[in-house]
Coordinates of N, CA and C in Angstrom, one line a residue:
X223 N 93.1 156.2 -50.2 CA 94.5 156.5 -50.7 C 95.4 156.3 -49.5
X224 N 96.5 157.0 -49.6 CA 97.5 156.9 -48.6 C 97.0 157.2 -47.1
X225 N 96.2 158.2 -47.0 CA 95.6 158.6 -45.8 C 94.9 157.5 -45.2
X226 N 94.0 156.9 -46.0 CA 93.3 155.8 -45.4 C 94.0 154.6 -45.0
X227 N 95.1 154.3 -45.7 CA 96.1 153.3 -45.2 C 96.8 153.7 -43.9
X228 N 97.1 154.9 -43.7 CA 97.6 155.4 -42.5 C 96.7 155.1 -41.3
X229 N 95.4 155.5 -41.6 CA 94.4 155.3 -40.4 C 94.1 153.9 -40.1
X230 N 94.4 153.1 -40.9 CA 94.1 151.5 -40.5 C 95.3 151.1 -39.7
X231 N 96.5 151.7 -39.7 CA 97.4 151.2 -38.8 C 97.4 151.8 -37.4
X232 N 96.6 152.8 -37.2 CA 96.6 153.7 -35.9 C 95.6 153.0 -34.9
X233 N 95.9 153.2 -33.5 CA 95.0 152.8 -32.6 C 93.8 153.9 -32.5
X234 N 92.7 153.3 -31.8 CA 91.6 154.2 -31.7 C 91.9 155.5 -31.1
X235 N 92.6 155.8 -30.1 CA 93.0 156.9 -29.5 C 93.9 157.9 -30.3
X236 N 94.7 157.4 -31.2 CA 95.5 158.0 -32.1 C 94.6 158.5 -33.3
X237 N 93.7 157.8 -33.7 CA 92.7 158.3 -34.8 C 92.0 159.5 -34.2
X238 N 91.6 159.4 -33.0 CA 90.9 160.6 -32.3 C 91.8 161.7 -32.4
X239 N 93.1 161.6 -32.1 CA 93.9 162.8 -32.2 C 94.0 163.4 -33.7
X240 N 94.2 162.4 -34.6 CA 94.1 162.9 -36.0 C 92.8 163.8 -36.3
X241 N 91.8 163.3 -35.7 CA 90.4 163.9 -36.1 C 90.3 165.3 -35.6
X242 N 91.2 165.7 -34.5 CA 91.1 167.0 -34.0 C 91.9 167.9 -34.8
X243 N 92.7 167.4 -35.7 CA 93.6 168.4 -36.5 C 92.8 169.4 -37.2
X244 N 91.7 168.9 -38.1 CA 90.9 169.9 -38.9 C 89.7 169.1 -39.3
X245 N 88.8 170.0 -39.7 CA 87.4 169.5 -40.0 C 87.4 168.4 -41.2
X246 N 88.4 168.7 -42.2 CA 88.4 167.8 -43.4 C 89.0 166.5 -43.0
X247 N 90.0 166.5 -42.0 CA 90.5 165.1 -41.6 C 89.4 164.5 -40.8
X248 N 88.7 165.3 -40.1 CA 87.6 164.5 -39.1 C 86.8 163.8 -40.2
X249 N 86.2 164.4 -41.2 CA 85.4 163.7 -42.2 C 85.9 162.6 -42.8
X250 N 87.3 162.8 -43.3 CA 88.1 161.8 -43.9 C 88.2 160.5 -43.0
X251 N 88.5 160.6 -41.8 CA 88.5 159.6 -40.8 C 87.3 158.9 -40.5
X252 N 86.2 159.5 -40.6 CA 84.8 158.9 -40.6 C 84.5 158.0 -41.7
X253 N 85.0 158.4 -42.9 CA 84.6 157.6 -44.0 C 85.6 156.6 -44.4
X254 N 86.9 156.7 -44.0 CA 88.1 155.9 -44.2 C 88.1 154.6 -43.3
X255 N 87.8 154.9 -42.1 CA 88.0 153.8 -41.1 C 86.8 152.8 -41.2
X256 N 87.3 151.8 -41.8 CA 86.2 150.8 -41.9 C 86.4 149.5 -41.0
X257 N 87.5 149.3 -40.4 CA 87.6 148.3 -39.4 C 88.2 148.8 -38.2
X258 N 87.7 148.1 -37.1 CA 88.3 148.6 -35.7 C 88.4 147.4 -34.8
X259 N 89.5 147.4 -34.1 CA 90.0 146.3 -33.1 C 90.4 146.9 -32.0
X260 N 89.5 147.6 -31.0 CA 89.9 148.2 -29.9 C 90.5 147.3 -28.7
X261 N 91.3 147.9 -28.0 CA 92.0 147.2 -26.7 C 91.0 147.3 -25.7
X262 N 90.1 148.3 -25.5 CA 89.3 148.6 -24.5 C 87.8 148.7 -25.2
X263 N 86.7 148.4 -24.5 CA 85.3 148.5 -24.9 C 85.1 149.9 -25.6
X264 N 84.8 150.1 -26.7 CA 84.6 151.4 -27.2 C 83.2 152.1 -26.7
X265 N 83.4 153.3 -26.4 CA 82.2 154.1 -26.0 C 81.1 154.3 -27.1
X266 N 80.0 154.7 -26.7 CA 79.1 155.0 -27.6 C 79.4 156.2 -28.6
X267 N 80.2 157.1 -27.9 CA 80.8 158.2 -28.8 C 81.7 157.7 -29.8
X268 N 82.6 156.8 -29.6 CA 83.5 156.3 -30.6 C 82.7 155.6 -31.7
X269 N 81.8 154.7 -31.3 CA 80.9 154.0 -32.3 C 80.2 154.9 -33.2
X270 N 79.7 156.1 -32.7 CA 79.0 156.9 -33.4 C 79.9 157.9 -34.3
X271 N 81.2 157.9 -33.9 CA 82.1 158.7 -34.7 C 82.6 157.9 -36.0
X272 N 82.3 156.7 -36.2 CA 82.7 155.9 -37.4 C 81.5 155.0 -37.8
X273 N 80.5 155.7 -38.4 CA 79.3 155.0 -38.9 C 79.6 154.1 -40.1
X274 N 80.7 154.2 -40.6 CA 80.9 153.5 -41.9 C 81.7 152.2 -41.6
X275 N 81.9 151.8 -40.3 CA 82.6 150.6 -40.0 C 82.0 149.4 -40.7
X276 N 82.8 148.6 -41.3 CA 82.3 147.4 -41.8 C 82.8 146.1 -41.0
X277 N 83.9 146.3 -40.3 CA 84.2 145.1 -39.5 C 84.7 145.7 -38.0
X278 N 84.2 144.9 -37.1 CA 84.4 145.2 -35.7 C 85.0 144.0 -34.9
X279 N 85.9 143.9 -34.4 CA 86.6 142.9 -33.8 C 86.8 143.2 -32.2
X280 N 85.8 142.7 -31.3 CA 85.9 142.9 -30.0 C 86.5 141.8 -29.1
X281 N 87.3 141.0 -29.7 CA 87.8 139.9 -29.0 C 88.7 140.3 -27.8
X282 N 89.4 141.4 -28.0 CA 90.2 141.9 -27.0 C 89.5 142.5 -25.8
X283 N 88.2 142.7 -25.9 CA 87.3 143.3 -25.1 C 86.4 142.3 -24.3
X284 N 86.7 141.1 -24.6 CA 85.8 140.0 -24.2 C 85.4 139.9 -22.8
X285 N 86.2 140.3 -21.9 CA 85.9 140.2 -20.4 C 85.0 141.3 -20.1
X286 N 85.0 142.5 -20.8 CA 84.3 143.6 -20.5 C 82.8 143.8 -21.1
X287 N 82.7 143.1 -22.2 CA 81.4 143.2 -23.0 C 80.3 142.5 -22.3
X288 N 79.2 143.1 -22.3 CA 77.9 142.7 -21.9 C 76.9 142.9 -22.7
X289 N 75.7 142.2 -22.5 CA 74.5 142.3 -23.4 C 74.3 143.7 -23.8
X290 N 74.2 144.5 -22.9 CA 73.8 146.0 -23.1 C 74.7 146.7 -24.2
X291 N 76.0 146.2 -24.1 CA 76.9 146.9 -25.1 C 76.6 146.6 -26.6
X292 N 76.0 145.4 -26.8 CA 75.6 145.2 -28.1 C 74.6 145.9 -28.7
X293 N 73.8 146.6 -27.7 CA 72.7 147.6 -28.2 C 73.3 148.8 -28.9
X294 N 74.6 149.1 -28.4 CA 75.3 150.3 -29.2 C 75.9 149.8 -30.5
X295 N 76.3 148.5 -30.6 CA 76.9 148.0 -31.8 C 75.7 148.0 -32.9
X296 N 74.6 147.7 -32.5 CA 73.5 147.5 -33.6 C 73.3 148.8 -34.3
X297 N 73.8 149.9 -33.8 CA 73.7 151.2 -34.7 C 74.7 151.3 -35.9
X298 N 75.4 150.3 -35.9 CA 76.6 150.3 -37.0 C 75.9 149.6 -38.2
X299 N 75.0 150.3 -38.9 CA 74.3 149.6 -40.0 C 75.0 149.0 -41.3
X300 N 76.4 149.5 -41.4 CA 77.3 149.1 -42.5 C 78.0 147.7 -42.1
X301 N 77.9 147.4 -40.9 CA 78.7 146.2 -40.4 C 78.4 145.0 -41.1
X302 N 79.6 144.4 -41.7 CA 79.4 143.1 -42.2 C 80.3 142.0 -41.6
X303 N 81.1 142.4 -40.7 CA 81.7 141.3 -39.9 C 81.9 141.8 -38.4
X304 N 81.6 140.8 -37.6 CA 81.7 141.1 -36.1 C 82.3 139.8 -35.4
X305 N 83.5 140.1 -34.7 CA 84.0 139.0 -33.9 C 83.7 139.3 -32.4
X306 N 83.0 138.3 -31.8 CA 82.9 138.3 -30.3 C 83.4 137.1 -29.6
X307 N 84.7 136.8 -30.3 CA 85.3 135.6 -29.7 C 85.6 135.8 -28.1
X308 N 85.3 134.8 -27.5 CA 85.4 134.6 -25.9 C 84.6 135.7 -25.1
X309 N 83.6 136.3 -25.8 CA 82.8 137.3 -25.0 C 81.9 136.4 -24.1
X310 N 82.3 136.0 -23.0 CA 81.5 134.9 -22.3 C 80.6 135.5 -21.3
X311 N 80.4 137.0 -21.4 CA 79.1 137.4 -20.6 C 78.0 137.7 -21.5
X312 N 78.2 137.4 -22.8 CA 76.9 137.8 -23.8 C 76.0 136.5 -23.7
X313 N 74.7 136.8 -23.4 CA 73.6 135.7 -23.4 C 72.9 135.6 -24.7
X314 N 71.9 134.8 -24.7 CA 70.9 134.7 -25.7 C 70.2 136.2 -25.9
X315 N 69.9 136.7 -25.0 CA 69.2 138.2 -25.1 C 70.1 139.1 -25.7
X316 N 71.3 139.1 -25.6 CA 72.4 140.1 -26.0 C 72.4 139.8 -27.5
X317 N 72.3 138.7 -28.1 CA 72.3 138.4 -29.5 C 71.0 139.0 -30.2
X318 N 69.8 139.1 -29.6 CA 68.8 139.8 -30.1 C 69.1 141.3 -30.5
X319 N 70.0 141.9 -29.9 CA 70.5 143.2 -30.3 C 71.2 143.3 -31.6
X320 N 71.6 142.0 -32.0 CA 72.3 142.1 -33.5 C 71.3 142.1 -34.5
X321 N 70.0 141.8 -34.4 CA 69.2 141.6 -35.4 C 69.1 142.8 -36.4
X322 N 69.1 144.0 -35.8 CA 69.0 145.2 -36.9 C 70.3 145.2 -38.0
X323 N 71.3 144.4 -37.7 CA 72.6 144.4 -38.5 C 72.2 143.4 -39.7
X324 N 71.3 143.9 -40.6 CA 71.0 142.9 -41.7 C 72.1 142.9 -42.8
X325 N 73.0 143.7 -42.7 CA 74.2 143.5 -43.6 C 75.3 142.5 -43.1
X326 N 75.2 142.2 -41.9 CA 76.1 141.2 -41.2 C 76.3 140.0 -42.0
X327 N 77.5 139.6 -42.5 CA 77.7 138.6 -43.1 C 78.5 137.4 -42.7
X328 N 79.4 137.9 -41.6 CA 80.3 137.1 -40.8 C 80.2 137.4 -39.4
X329 N 80.0 136.3 -38.6 CA 79.9 136.4 -37.2 C 80.5 135.4 -36.3
X330 N 81.5 135.8 -35.5 CA 82.1 134.8 -34.6 C 81.7 134.8 -33.1
X331 N 81.0 133.7 -32.7 CA 80.6 133.6 -31.3 C 81.3 132.5 -30.7
X332 N 82.5 132.2 -31.1 CA 83.3 131.0 -30.5 C 83.6 131.4 -29.2
X333 N 83.5 130.4 -28.3 CA 83.7 130.5 -26.8 C 82.7 131.6 -26.1
X334 N 81.6 131.8 -26.6 CA 80.7 132.6 -25.9 C 79.8 131.7 -25.1
X335 N 80.2 131.3 -24.1 CA 79.8 130.2 -23.3 C 78.4 130.1 -22.8
X336 N 77.9 131.3 -22.7 CA 76.4 131.4 -22.1 C 75.3 131.1 -23.3
X337 N 75.7 131.0 -24.5 CA 74.7 131.0 -25.5 C 74.1 129.7 -25.6
X338 N 72.9 129.5 -26.1 CA 72.2 128.3 -26.3 C 71.5 128.2 -27.6
X339 N 70.8 127.3 -27.9 CA 70.0 127.3 -29.2 C 69.1 128.4 -29.5
X340 N 68.6 129.1 -28.4 CA 67.8 130.3 -28.4 C 68.6 131.4 -29.3
X341 N 69.8 131.6 -29.0 CA 70.7 132.4 -29.9 C 70.6 132.1 -31.4
X342 N 70.7 130.8 -31.7 CA 70.7 130.5 -33.0 C 69.3 130.8 -33.7
X343 N 68.3 130.7 -33.0 CA 66.9 130.9 -33.4 C 66.9 132.4 -33.8
X344 N 67.5 133.2 -33.0 CA 67.5 134.7 -33.4 C 68.3 134.9 -34.6
X345 N 69.5 134.2 -34.7 CA 70.4 134.5 -35.8 C 69.7 134.4 -37.3
X346 N 68.7 133.4 -37.3 CA 68.1 133.1 -38.6 C 67.3 134.2 -39.2
X347 N 67.4 135.3 -38.4 CA 66.6 136.6 -38.9 C 67.8 137.6 -39.5
X348 N 68.9 137.1 -39.5 CA 70.1 137.9 -40.2 C 70.3 137.3 -41.7
X349 N 69.6 138.0 -42.8 CA 69.4 137.3 -44.0 C 70.8 137.1 -44.8
X350 N 71.8 137.9 -44.5 CA 73.1 137.9 -45.3 C 74.0 137.1 -44.5
X351 N 73.9 136.5 -43.5 CA 74.7 135.8 -42.8 C 75.3 134.5 -43.5
X352 N 76.5 134.5 -43.8 CA 77.0 133.5 -44.6 C 78.1 132.7 -43.9
X353 N 78.7 133.2 -42.9 CA 79.7 132.5 -42.1 C 79.5 132.8 -40.7
X354 N 79.4 131.6 -39.9 CA 79.1 131.7 -38.5 C 80.1 130.6 -37.8
X355 N 80.7 131.1 -36.8 CA 81.6 130.3 -35.9 C 80.9 130.3 -34.5
X356 N 80.4 129.1 -34.1 CA 80.0 128.8 -32.9 C 80.7 127.8 -32.0
X357 N 82.0 127.6 -32.6 CA 82.8 126.7 -31.9 C 82.9 126.8 -30.4
X358 N 83.0 125.6 -29.6 CA 83.4 125.6 -28.1 C 82.1 126.4 -27.5
X359 N 81.0 126.1 -27.9 CA 79.6 126.6 -27.2 C 78.9 125.5 -26.7
X360 N 79.1 125.1 -25.6 CA 78.4 123.8 -25.2 C 76.8 123.9 -25.2
X361 N 76.3 125.1 -25.1 CA 74.9 125.2 -25.2 C 74.2 125.0 -26.5
X362 N 74.9 124.8 -27.5 CA 74.3 124.5 -28.7 C 74.1 122.9 -28.9
X363 N 73.0 122.7 -29.4 CA 72.6 121.1 -29.5 C 72.2 120.9 -31.0
X364 N 71.8 119.7 -31.2 CA 71.3 119.2 -32.4 C 70.1 120.2 -32.9
X365 N 69.3 120.5 -32.0 CA 68.1 121.3 -32.3 C 68.3 122.7 -32.8
X366 N 69.5 123.2 -32.4 CA 69.9 124.4 -32.8 C 70.6 124.4 -34.3
X367 N 71.1 123.3 -34.4 CA 71.8 123.2 -35.9 C 70.7 122.9 -36.9
X368 N 69.7 122.1 -36.5 CA 68.4 122.0 -37.3 C 67.9 123.3 -37.7
X369 N 67.8 124.3 -36.5 CA 67.4 125.6 -36.9 C 68.0 126.4 -38.0
X370 N 69.4 126.2 -38.0 CA 70.3 126.9 -38.9 C 70.0 126.2 -40.4
X371 N 70.1 125.0 -40.4 CA 70.0 124.3 -41.7 C 68.8 124.6 -42.4
X372 N 67.6 125.0 -41.6 CA 66.3 125.2 -42.3 C 66.1 126.6 -42.5
X373 N 66.7 127.5 -41.6 CA 66.4 129.0 -41.6 C 67.4 129.9 -42.1
X374 N 68.6 129.3 -42.6 CA 69.6 130.2 -43.1 C 70.1 129.6 -44.4
X375 N 69.6 129.9 -45.4 CA 69.9 129.5 -46.7 C 71.2 129.8 -47.3
X376 N 71.6 131.1 -46.8 CA 72.9 131.6 -47.3 C 74.2 131.3 -46.5
X377 N 73.9 130.5 -45.5 CA 75.0 130.1 -44.6 C 75.7 129.3 -45.3
X378 N 77.2 129.5 -45.6 CA 78.1 128.6 -46.3 C 79.1 128.1 -45.5
X379 N 79.6 128.8 -44.3 CA 80.6 128.4 -43.6 C 80.1 128.3 -42.0
X380 N 80.2 127.1 -41.5 CA 79.7 127.0 -40.2 C 80.9 126.2 -39.3
X381 N 81.4 126.9 -38.3 CA 82.3 126.2 -37.5 C 81.7 125.7 -36.2
X382 N 81.9 124.4 -36.0 CA 81.2 123.7 -34.8 C 82.3 123.1 -33.9
X383 N 83.5 123.6 -34.0 CA 84.6 122.9 -33.3 C 84.3 122.8 -31.9
X384 N 84.5 121.5 -31.4 CA 84.4 121.2 -29.9 C 82.9 121.6 -29.3
X385 N 81.9 121.7 -30.1 CA 80.6 121.6 -29.6 C 80.1 120.3 -29.1
X386 N 80.2 120.1 -27.8 CA 80.0 118.8 -27.1 C 78.6 118.3 -27.1
X387 N 77.6 119.1 -27.5 CA 76.2 118.6 -27.5 C 75.7 118.5 -28.8
X388 N 76.5 118.4 -29.8 CA 76.0 118.2 -31.2 C 76.5 116.7 -31.7
X389 N 75.6 116.0 -32.0 CA 75.9 114.6 -32.3 C 75.9 114.4 -33.9
X390 N 76.1 113.2 -34.2 CA 76.1 112.9 -35.7 C 74.8 113.1 -36.3
X391 N 73.7 112.8 -35.5 CA 72.3 113.0 -35.8 C 72.0 114.5 -36.3
X392 N 72.6 115.4 -35.5 CA 72.5 116.8 -35.9 C 73.0 117.3 -37.1
X393 N 74.1 116.6 -37.4 CA 74.9 117.1 -38.7 C 74.2 116.3 -40.0

C-alpha cells in the first residue's frame, strides 16, 4: 500500500528510524522493503533486518565490498536480483558465497575485474539464473562461455560487452 511505496523512497538510515516508531511499523518495514541500494556497505544487522529483500544493488559500495561481505549476502534467501557492478575486489572465491542464493535470477558482475572462468564454473550451480552481465571482465575466456552454454539452460540474457578474451569461436 501507501506505506510500502513510502518506504521504497527512503534511504537505509531513514528506514531504520521509521522502524523505531513502533512494533507494527518495524514488522511492516521488514516485509515491505524488497529492494535496497545502499550508499555504504550494509552491516550484517541491516541485512538481517530485511530478510525479504528481492533486489540488492551494491554498485555504490563497489570499492568497499570484499569476498567476505558476500557471505552476509548469502543469507538473503529471497534475493532474485544482485548488482555487483564494478566490485573489483571480488574474486572467484567470493562468487562461491552466492551459491546458496538458488532464487537468484539476475546477476550483474560487469567490471568485476578479478573474476575468471572459475567464477563462471561456480555460477552454473545457480539453477534460476536467467540474466548475467559479465561485460568488461578480461579474465573470462571462450572456455568460460562454453561452461555457461552447457551448464545453464535457463540463461536467456548474457552481456559480454568488451570481454577481450572471448573470440568468435567461443560464441
